[in-house]
Amino acid sequence: MTKFTKIPRRVWLLALAFAALTTLPYLVALFSAPHGTTFSGVFPLNAVDYNSHLAKMQQGMQGAWLYQLLFTAEPHPPILLQTFYIALGHLARWTGLSLDLVYHLSRIVFSALLVPSIWIVMRRFLSESLAWWALLLSLFSGGLSWLLLFINPAITGQISPIEFWLLDAYTFLAAFVSPHFAAGMVLLALAFAALDDWTETGAGRSLIGLFLAGIGIALLQPFHLLLLDTTLVLVAVWRMWHKRLVWWQGIVGLTLIGVSHAALVGYDLLMFQQPIWRSFSEQNITLSPPPIFYVLGYAPILLPAVGGIGLALRRRDERWLVPALWVLLVSVLVYAPLATQRRFTLGIQIPLAMLATYALSNMATFLARRRIKRSGLLRLLYGALAMMSTLLVLFWLLGTTRNTQNHDLYIPDETRVAWQWITDNTAPNSLFLSAFGSGGGIAGRTGRHVVLGHWIETAYYLDKQSAVQKFFSAETDISWRLAFLKDQRVDYIWYSDQERTLGNFDPNSLPVLQ
């Protein structure tokens, strides 16, 4: 087991390059906004969730530490949730910076920190030269599910190739879209490195590191505790059984971590018994695509990683226990009877890259011993194939900035003026009725409540979607509209092009409007 000593300079340089590369499309969009518009701060593939994150930050900027759903009309108790974005909102309030700027600065910082964090866990299992190549694979490798466009176009008519939309699944995409994804991968990498070191050596500092990383994961991505804790229990029991970890140290560590995680998860489960929070939990569904998408989506590193697991088993090389379990458990969890299946893919390229590098290095040694030529060319071709889809995504994002008519990308000045009017002239607890897209913007940019705006955070979303569609339809009876406004306790109606597309509603026909 390789001992970590220090982080080389080239890793820090790569961290800066990675942060810059994941920021480049934003900078191009910022300076490409046409006259009369400004860059929204987000690309269309993540616009709905971006508004959700801004809405959480709005509450922190207003001084709150507990979280409420701004995307629903029903009263409900605030709870300790989404602490990461609430804290960013407080940071914006303390510094006077805009929410968009704080969001992206935090994304840049955590994207940069992700690189040395992955390096730390890589060096637990690989030599410095191999860890470098594994690091590059974990950051930039993509997939080949785009081949389904040619092999089986019928299936891609329902589900697009995952390299271009499954944000959790790829390190580059995850770090590009959200600071909490980058921070989550930082915590996962450090947690698994500490887990391996503590169960191997019993070092107290590693137990403390594992405990703190686990608390961070519980606050940021609580469902990942299932992955972390299952791995911890299996590895700790195995190494206690084989006397690699002193039994009393193992019991104390497992108890400490188990009690803290149980308390945090228990709190969430208790709070989610509230009707509105229960609706939020039930609508938080992120199911996995069919297995072929994962197999091809991770093919460049998955296939050699499977070979790496097989090689470790054949050699009985126990040092690969943690990364192998990480991969195997995720392969089970992504199809377990859970609503958040595909969320478990976050960070999975880290152990896949390690195991793939382990297998490929042994294959290179095999080829060298037999004096097989062109091994360097093979490595070059493999690297190009592994990173092809990531380059395509980057070029696609840069090309998207040329679409000056996309209002998710470029916001008209009059829309920002309207948001500012709301901020200046309405009470913080005001409730707005609007179409889905407008509602997301209102909640995210003003911190006001909306009837409809997010498919998870709007309670009873499908019913609300149908009701809003009916409200803005020209054929709807006025008495029904008045009853709906009273039932939802609406203070203001937002009326723009998005609402007009729902059915030619005439605001002048409703006498209660001022």
mmCIF file with all atom_site columns, N, CA and C in Angstrom, residues 315-363:
data_model
loop_
_atom_site.group_PDB
_atom_site.id
_atom_site.type_symbol
_atom_site.label_atom_id
_atom_site.label_alt_id
_atom_site.label_comp_id
_atom_site.label_asym_id
_atom_site.label_entity_id
_atom_site.label_seq_id
_atom_site.pdbx_PDB_ins_code
_atom_site.Cartn_x
_atom_site.Cartn_y
_atom_site.Cartn_z
_atom_site.occupancy
_atom_site.B_iso_or_equiv
_atom_site.pdbx_formal_charge
_atom_site.auth_seq_id
_atom_site.auth_comp_id
_atom_site.auth_asym_id
_atom_site.auth_atom_id
_atom_site.pdbx_PDB_model_num
ATOM 1   N N  . ARG A 1 315 ? -4.651  -12.809 -7.842  1.00 0.00 ? 315 ARG A N  1
ATOM 2   C CA . ARG A 1 315 ? -3.414  -12.660 -7.070  1.00 0.00 ? 315 ARG A CA 1
ATOM 3   C C  . ARG A 1 315 ? -3.659  -12.592 -5.562  1.00 0.00 ? 315 ARG A C  1
ATOM 4   N N  . ARG A 1 316 ? -4.957  -12.544 -5.185  1.00 0.00 ? 316 ARG A N  1
ATOM 5   C CA . ARG A 1 316 ? -5.336  -12.359 -3.780  1.00 0.00 ? 316 ARG A CA 1
ATOM 6   C C  . ARG A 1 316 ? -4.669  -11.111 -3.195  1.00 0.00 ? 316 ARG A C  1
ATOM 7   N N  . ASP A 1 317 ? -4.728  -10.067 -3.970  1.00 0.00 ? 317 ASP A N  1
ATOM 8   C CA . ASP A 1 317 ? -4.108  -8.795  -3.600  1.00 0.00 ? 317 ASP A CA 1
ATOM 9   C C  . ASP A 1 317 ? -5.130  -7.953  -2.828  1.00 0.00 ? 317 ASP A C  1
ATOM 10  N N  . GLU A 1 318 ? -5.092  -8.028  -1.516  1.00 0.00 ? 318 GLU A N  1
ATOM 11  C CA . GLU A 1 318 ? -6.111  -7.398  -0.674  1.00 0.00 ? 318 GLU A CA 1
ATOM 12  C C  . GLU A 1 318 ? -6.026  -5.873  -0.662  1.00 0.00 ? 318 GLU A C  1
ATOM 13  N N  . ARG A 1 319 ? -4.963  -5.316  -1.154  1.00 0.00 ? 319 ARG A N  1
ATOM 14  C CA . ARG A 1 319 ? -4.861  -3.856  -1.127  1.00 0.00 ? 319 ARG A CA 1
ATOM 15  C C  . ARG A 1 319 ? -5.909  -3.204  -2.012  1.00 0.00 ? 319 ARG A C  1
ATOM 16  N N  . TRP A 1 320 ? -6.524  -3.966  -2.924  1.00 0.00 ? 320 TRP A N  1
ATOM 17  C CA . TRP A 1 320 ? -7.538  -3.419  -3.819  1.00 0.00 ? 320 TRP A CA 1
ATOM 18  C C  . TRP A 1 320 ? -8.958  -3.625  -3.287  1.00 0.00 ? 320 TRP A C  1
ATOM 19  N N  . LEU A 1 321 ? -9.073  -4.000  -2.012  1.00 0.00 ? 321 LEU A N  1
ATOM 20  C CA . LEU A 1 321 ? -10.373 -4.305  -1.430  1.00 0.00 ? 321 LEU A CA 1
ATOM 21  C C  . LEU A 1 321 ? -11.315 -3.095  -1.484  1.00 0.00 ? 321 LEU A C  1
ATOM 22  N N  . VAL A 1 322 ? -10.837 -1.922  -1.080  1.00 0.00 ? 322 VAL A N  1
ATOM 23  C CA . VAL A 1 322 ? -11.700 -0.740  -1.001  1.00 0.00 ? 322 VAL A CA 1
ATOM 24  C C  . VAL A 1 322 ? -12.179 -0.279  -2.380  1.00 0.00 ? 322 VAL A C  1
ATOM 25  N N  . PRO A 1 323 ? -11.287 -0.039  -3.356  1.00 0.00 ? 323 PRO A N  1
ATOM 26  C CA . PRO A 1 323 ? -11.799 0.383   -4.670  1.00 0.00 ? 323 PRO A CA 1
ATOM 27  C C  . PRO A 1 323 ? -12.666 -0.670  -5.343  1.00 0.00 ? 323 PRO A C  1
ATOM 28  N N  . ALA A 1 324 ? -12.336 -1.954  -5.152  1.00 0.00 ? 324 ALA A N  1
ATOM 29  C CA . ALA A 1 324 ? -13.164 -3.001  -5.755  1.00 0.00 ? 324 ALA A CA 1
ATOM 30  C C  . ALA A 1 324 ? -14.558 -3.005  -5.145  1.00 0.00 ? 324 ALA A C  1
ATOM 31  N N  . LEU A 1 325 ? -14.665 -2.857  -3.828  1.00 0.00 ? 325 LEU A N  1
ATOM 32  C CA . LEU A 1 325 ? -15.971 -2.796  -3.179  1.00 0.00 ? 325 LEU A CA 1
ATOM 33  C C  . LEU A 1 325 ? -16.741 -1.556  -3.607  1.00 0.00 ? 325 LEU A C  1
ATOM 34  N N  . TRP A 1 326 ? -16.046 -0.450  -3.752  1.00 0.00 ? 326 TRP A N  1
ATOM 35  C CA . TRP A 1 326 ? -16.694 0.801   -4.207  1.00 0.00 ? 326 TRP A CA 1
ATOM 36  C C  . TRP A 1 326 ? -17.391 0.560   -5.541  1.00 0.00 ? 326 TRP A C  1
ATOM 37  N N  . VAL A 1 327 ? -16.689 -0.050  -6.488  1.00 0.00 ? 327 VAL A N  1
ATOM 38  C CA . VAL A 1 327 ? -17.262 -0.319  -7.805  1.00 0.00 ? 327 VAL A CA 1
ATOM 39  C C  . VAL A 1 327 ? -18.401 -1.335  -7.710  1.00 0.00 ? 327 VAL A C  1
ATOM 40  N N  . LEU A 1 328 ? -18.184 -2.428  -6.988  1.00 0.00 ? 328 LEU A N  1
ATOM 41  C CA . LEU A 1 328 ? -19.189 -3.489  -6.912  1.00 0.00 ? 328 LEU A CA 1
ATOM 42  C C  . LEU A 1 328 ? -20.464 -3.010  -6.225  1.00 0.00 ? 328 LEU A C  1
ATOM 43  N N  . LEU A 1 329 ? -20.324 -2.245  -5.159  1.00 0.00 ? 329 LEU A N  1
ATOM 44  C CA . LEU A 1 329 ? -21.506 -1.752  -4.446  1.00 0.00 ? 329 LEU A CA 1
ATOM 45  C C  . LEU A 1 329 ? -22.293 -0.755  -5.291  1.00 0.00 ? 329 LEU A C  1
ATOM 46  N N  . VAL A 1 330 ? -21.594 0.118   -6.009  1.00 0.00 ? 330 VAL A N  1
ATOM 47  C CA . VAL A 1 330 ? -22.306 1.058   -6.886  1.00 0.00 ? 330 VAL A CA 1
ATOM 48  C C  . VAL A 1 330 ? -23.054 0.304   -7.978  1.00 0.00 ? 330 VAL A C  1
ATOM 49  N N  . SER A 1 331 ? -22.452 -0.757  -8.514  1.00 0.00 ? 331 SER A N  1
ATOM 50  C CA . SER A 1 331 ? -23.126 -1.531  -9.564  1.00 0.00 ? 331 SER A CA 1
ATOM 51  C C  . SER A 1 331 ? -24.402 -2.176  -9.049  1.00 0.00 ? 331 SER A C  1
ATOM 52  N N  . VAL A 1 332 ? -24.480 -2.433  -7.732  1.00 0.00 ? 332 VAL A N  1
ATOM 53  C CA . VAL A 1 332 ? -25.708 -2.957  -7.123  1.00 0.00 ? 332 VAL A CA 1
ATOM 54  C C  . VAL A 1 332 ? -26.683 -1.824  -6.825  1.00 0.00 ? 332 VAL A C  1
ATOM 55  N N  . LEU A 1 333 ? -26.187 -0.733  -6.245  1.00 0.00 ? 333 LEU A N  1
ATOM 56  C CA . LEU A 1 333 ? -27.055 0.360   -5.800  1.00 0.00 ? 333 LEU A CA 1
ATOM 57  C C  . LEU A 1 333 ? -27.750 1.071   -6.955  1.00 0.00 ? 333 LEU A C  1
ATOM 58  N N  . VAL A 1 334 ? -27.125 1.119   -8.128  1.00 0.00 ? 334 VAL A N  1
ATOM 59  C CA . VAL A 1 334 ? -27.756 1.829   -9.247  1.00 0.00 ? 334 VAL A CA 1
ATOM 60  C C  . VAL A 1 334 ? -28.996 1.101   -9.760  1.00 0.00 ? 334 VAL A C  1
ATOM 61  N N  . TYR A 1 335 ? -29.208 -0.156  -9.310  1.00 0.00 ? 335 TYR A N  1
ATOM 62  C CA . TYR A 1 335 ? -30.437 -0.865  -9.655  1.00 0.00 ? 335 TYR A CA 1
ATOM 63  C C  . TYR A 1 335 ? -31.139 -1.428  -8.426  1.00 0.00 ? 335 TYR A C  1
ATOM 64  N N  . ALA A 1 336 ? -30.756 -0.951  -7.237  1.00 0.00 ? 336 ALA A N  1
ATOM 65  C CA . ALA A 1 336 ? -31.445 -1.331  -6.011  1.00 0.00 ? 336 ALA A CA 1
ATOM 66  C C  . ALA A 1 336 ? -32.821 -0.661  -5.980  1.00 0.00 ? 336 ALA A C  1
ATOM 67  N N  . PRO A 1 337 ? -33.764 -1.171  -5.190  1.00 0.00 ? 337 PRO A N  1
ATOM 68  C CA . PRO A 1 337 ? -35.107 -0.565  -5.123  1.00 0.00 ? 337 PRO A CA 1
ATOM 69  C C  . PRO A 1 337 ? -35.096 0.744   -4.340  1.00 0.00 ? 337 PRO A C  1
ATOM 70  N N  . LEU A 1 338 ? -34.381 1.721   -4.890  1.00 0.00 ? 338 LEU A N  1
ATOM 71  C CA . LEU A 1 338 ? -34.251 3.041   -4.284  1.00 0.00 ? 338 LEU A CA 1
ATOM 72  C C  . LEU A 1 338 ? -34.609 4.094   -5.324  1.00 0.00 ? 338 LEU A C  1
ATOM 73  N N  . ALA A 1 339 ? -35.109 5.234   -4.865  1.00 0.00 ? 339 ALA A N  1
ATOM 74  C CA . ALA A 1 339 ? -35.527 6.281   -5.795  1.00 0.00 ? 339 ALA A CA 1
ATOM 75  C C  . ALA A 1 339 ? -34.350 7.054   -6.370  1.00 0.00 ? 339 ALA A C  1
ATOM 76  N N  . THR A 1 340 ? -33.200 7.004   -5.702  1.00 0.00 ? 340 THR A N  1
ATOM 77  C CA . THR A 1 340 ? -32.046 7.827   -6.098  1.00 0.00 ? 340 THR A CA 1
ATOM 78  C C  . THR A 1 340 ? -30.949 6.983   -6.748  1.00 0.00 ? 340 THR A C  1
ATOM 79  N N  . GLN A 1 341 ? -31.314 6.052   -7.586  1.00 0.00 ? 341 GLN A N  1
ATOM 80  C CA . GLN A 1 341 ? -30.368 5.077   -8.135  1.00 0.00 ? 341 GLN A CA 1
ATOM 81  C C  . GLN A 1 341 ? -29.153 5.716   -8.789  1.00 0.00 ? 341 GLN A C  1
ATOM 82  N N  . ARG A 1 342 ? -29.381 6.573   -9.764  1.00 0.00 ? 342 ARG A N  1
ATOM 83  C CA . ARG A 1 342 ? -28.241 7.068   -10.539 1.00 0.00 ? 342 ARG A CA 1
ATOM 84  C C  . ARG A 1 342 ? -27.386 8.063   -9.764  1.00 0.00 ? 342 ARG A C  1
ATOM 85  N N  . ARG A 1 343 ? -27.863 8.572   -8.618  1.00 0.00 ? 343 ARG A N  1
ATOM 86  C CA . ARG A 1 343 ? -27.056 9.471   -7.804  1.00 0.00 ? 343 ARG A CA 1
ATOM 87  C C  . ARG A 1 343 ? -25.794 8.774   -7.283  1.00 0.00 ? 343 ARG A C  1
ATOM 88  N N  . PHE A 1 344 ? -25.843 7.447   -7.170  1.00 0.00 ? 344 PHE A N  1
ATOM 89  C CA . PHE A 1 344 ? -24.690 6.717   -6.635  1.00 0.00 ? 344 PHE A CA 1
ATOM 90  C C  . PHE A 1 344 ? -23.523 6.670   -7.619  1.00 0.00 ? 344 PHE A C  1
ATOM 91  N N  . THR A 1 345 ? -23.746 7.142   -8.855  1.00 0.00 ? 345 THR A N  1
ATOM 92  C CA . THR A 1 345 ? -22.642 7.145   -9.820  1.00 0.00 ? 345 THR A CA 1
ATOM 93  C C  . THR A 1 345 ? -21.651 8.278   -9.554  1.00 0.00 ? 345 THR A C  1
ATOM 94  N N  . LEU A 1 346 ? -22.018 9.242   -8.715  1.00 0.00 ? 346 LEU A N  1
ATOM 95  C CA . LEU A 1 346 ? -21.111 10.368  -8.460  1.00 0.00 ? 346 LEU A CA 1
ATOM 96  C C  . LEU A 1 346 ? -19.771 9.856   -7.927  1.00 0.00 ? 346 LEU A C  1
ATOM 97  N N  . GLY A 1 347 ? -18.700 10.213  -8.603  1.00 0.00 ? 347 GLY A N  1
ATOM 98  C CA . GLY A 1 347 ? -17.363 9.842   -8.166  1.00 0.00 ? 347 GLY A CA 1
ATOM 99  C C  . GLY A 1 347 ? -16.921 8.453   -8.570  1.00 0.00 ? 347 GLY A C  1
ATOM 100 N N  . ILE A 1 348 ? -17.771 7.687   -9.262  1.00 0.00 ? 348 ILE A N  1
ATOM 101 C CA . ILE A 1 348 ? -17.424 6.293   -9.558  1.00 0.00 ? 348 ILE A CA 1
ATOM 102 C C  . ILE A 1 348 ? -16.230 6.183   -10.506 1.00 0.00 ? 348 ILE A C  1
ATOM 103 N N  . GLN A 1 349 ? -15.950 7.237   -11.274 1.00 0.00 ? 349 GLN A N  1
ATOM 104 C CA . GLN A 1 349 ? -14.798 7.164   -12.168 1.00 0.00 ? 349 GLN A CA 1
ATOM 105 C C  . GLN A 1 349 ? -13.473 7.114   -11.399 1.00 0.00 ? 349 GLN A C  1
ATOM 106 N N  . ILE A 1 350 ? -13.494 7.484   -10.134 1.00 0.00 ? 350 ILE A N  1
ATOM 107 C CA . ILE A 1 350 ? -12.254 7.433   -9.330  1.00 0.00 ? 350 ILE A CA 1
ATOM 108 C C  . ILE A 1 350 ? -11.788 5.993   -9.142  1.00 0.00 ? 350 ILE A C  1
ATOM 109 N N  . PRO A 1 351 ? -12.612 5.094   -8.552  1.00 0.00 ? 351 PRO A N  1
ATOM 110 C CA . PRO A 1 351 ? -12.127 3.708   -8.415  1.00 0.00 ? 351 PRO A CA 1
ATOM 111 C C  . PRO A 1 351 ? -12.008 2.996   -9.752  1.00 0.00 ? 351 PRO A C  1
ATOM 112 N N  . LEU A 1 352 ? -12.888 3.324   -10.718 1.00 0.00 ? 352 LEU A N  1
ATOM 113 C CA . LEU A 1 352 ? -12.772 2.686   -12.031 1.00 0.00 ? 352 LEU A CA 1
ATOM 114 C C  . LEU A 1 352 ? -11.436 3.017   -12.675 1.00 0.00 ? 352 LEU A C  1
ATOM 115 N N  . ALA A 1 353 ? -11.007 4.276   -12.577 1.00 0.00 ? 353 ALA A N  1
ATOM 116 C CA . ALA A 1 353 ? -9.732  4.682   -13.174 1.00 0.00 ? 353 ALA A CA 1
ATOM 117 C C  . ALA A 1 353 ? -8.557  4.004   -12.487 1.00 0.00 ? 353 ALA A C  1
ATOM 118 N N  . MET A 1 354 ? -8.638  3.866   -11.157 1.00 0.00 ? 354 MET A N  1
ATOM 119 C CA . MET A 1 354 ? -7.560  3.182   -10.438 1.00 0.00 ? 354 MET A CA 1
ATOM 120 C C  . MET A 1 354 ? -7.428  1.732   -10.885 1.00 0.00 ? 354 MET A C  1
ATOM 121 N N  . LEU A 1 355 ? -8.551  1.022   -10.897 1.00 0.00 ? 355 LEU A N  1
ATOM 122 C CA . LEU A 1 355 ? -8.527  -0.392  -11.265 1.00 0.00 ? 355 LEU A CA 1
ATOM 123 C C  . LEU A 1 355 ? -8.156  -0.577  -12.734 1.00 0.00 ? 355 LEU A C  1
ATOM 124 N N  . ALA A 1 356 ? -8.633  0.319   -13.592 1.00 0.00 ? 356 ALA A N  1
ATOM 125 C CA . ALA A 1 356 ? -8.286  0.231   -15.006 1.00 0.00 ? 356 ALA A CA 1
ATOM 126 C C  . ALA A 1 356 ? -6.786  0.430   -15.210 1.00 0.00 ? 356 ALA A C  1
ATOM 127 N N  . THR A 1 357 ? -6.213  1.400   -14.507 1.00 0.00 ? 357 THR A N  1
ATOM 128 C CA . THR A 1 357 ? -4.768  1.656   -14.618 1.00 0.00 ? 357 THR A CA 1
ATOM 129 C C  . THR A 1 357 ? -3.961  0.470   -14.106 1.00 0.00 ? 357 THR A C  1
ATOM 130 N N  . TYR A 1 358 ? -4.430  -0.131  -13.033 1.00 0.00 ? 358 TYR A N  1
ATOM 131 C CA . TYR A 1 358 ? -3.773  -1.330  -12.480 1.00 0.00 ? 358 TYR A CA 1
ATOM 132 C C  . TYR A 1 358 ? -3.742  -2.438  -13.527 1.00 0.00 ? 358 TYR A C  1
ATOM 133 N N  . ALA A 1 359 ? -4.872  -2.679  -14.202 1.00 0.00 ? 359 ALA A N  1
ATOM 134 C CA . ALA A 1 359 ? -4.928  -3.732  -15.218 1.00 0.00 ? 359 ALA A CA 1
ATOM 135 C C  . ALA A 1 359 ? -4.092  -3.378  -16.438 1.00 0.00 ? 359 ALA A C  1
ATOM 136 N N  . LEU A 1 360 ? -4.218  -2.139  -16.897 1.00 0.00 ? 360 LEU A N  1
ATOM 137 C CA . LEU A 1 360 ? -3.506  -1.734  -18.104 1.00 0.00 ? 360 LEU A CA 1
ATOM 138 C C  . LEU A 1 360 ? -1.996  -1.714  -17.894 1.00 0.00 ? 360 LEU A C  1
ATOM 139 N N  . SER A 1 361 ? -1.554  -1.353  -16.688 1.00 0.00 ? 361 SER A N  1
ATOM 140 C CA . SER A 1 361 ? -0.103  -1.360  -16.424 1.00 0.00 ? 361 SER A CA 1
ATOM 141 C C  . SER A 1 361 ? 0.442   -2.776  -16.477 1.00 0.00 ? 361 SER A C  1
ATOM 142 N N  . ASN A 1 362 ? -0.336  -3.729  -15.983 1.00 0.00 ? 362 ASN A N  1
ATOM 143 C CA . ASN A 1 362 ? 0.102   -5.128  -16.063 1.00 0.00 ? 362 ASN A CA 1
ATOM 144 C C  . ASN A 1 362 ? 0.079   -5.631  -17.504 1.00 0.00 ? 362 ASN A C  1
ATOM 145 N N  . MET A 1 363 ? -0.883  -5.144  -18.285 1.00 0.00 ? 363 MET A N  1
ATOM 146 C CA . MET A 1 363 ? -0.913  -5.514  -19.696 1.00 0.00 ? 363 MET A CA 1
ATOM 147 C C  . MET A 1 363 ? 0.292   -4.922  -20.423 1.00 0.00 ? 363 MET A C  1
#
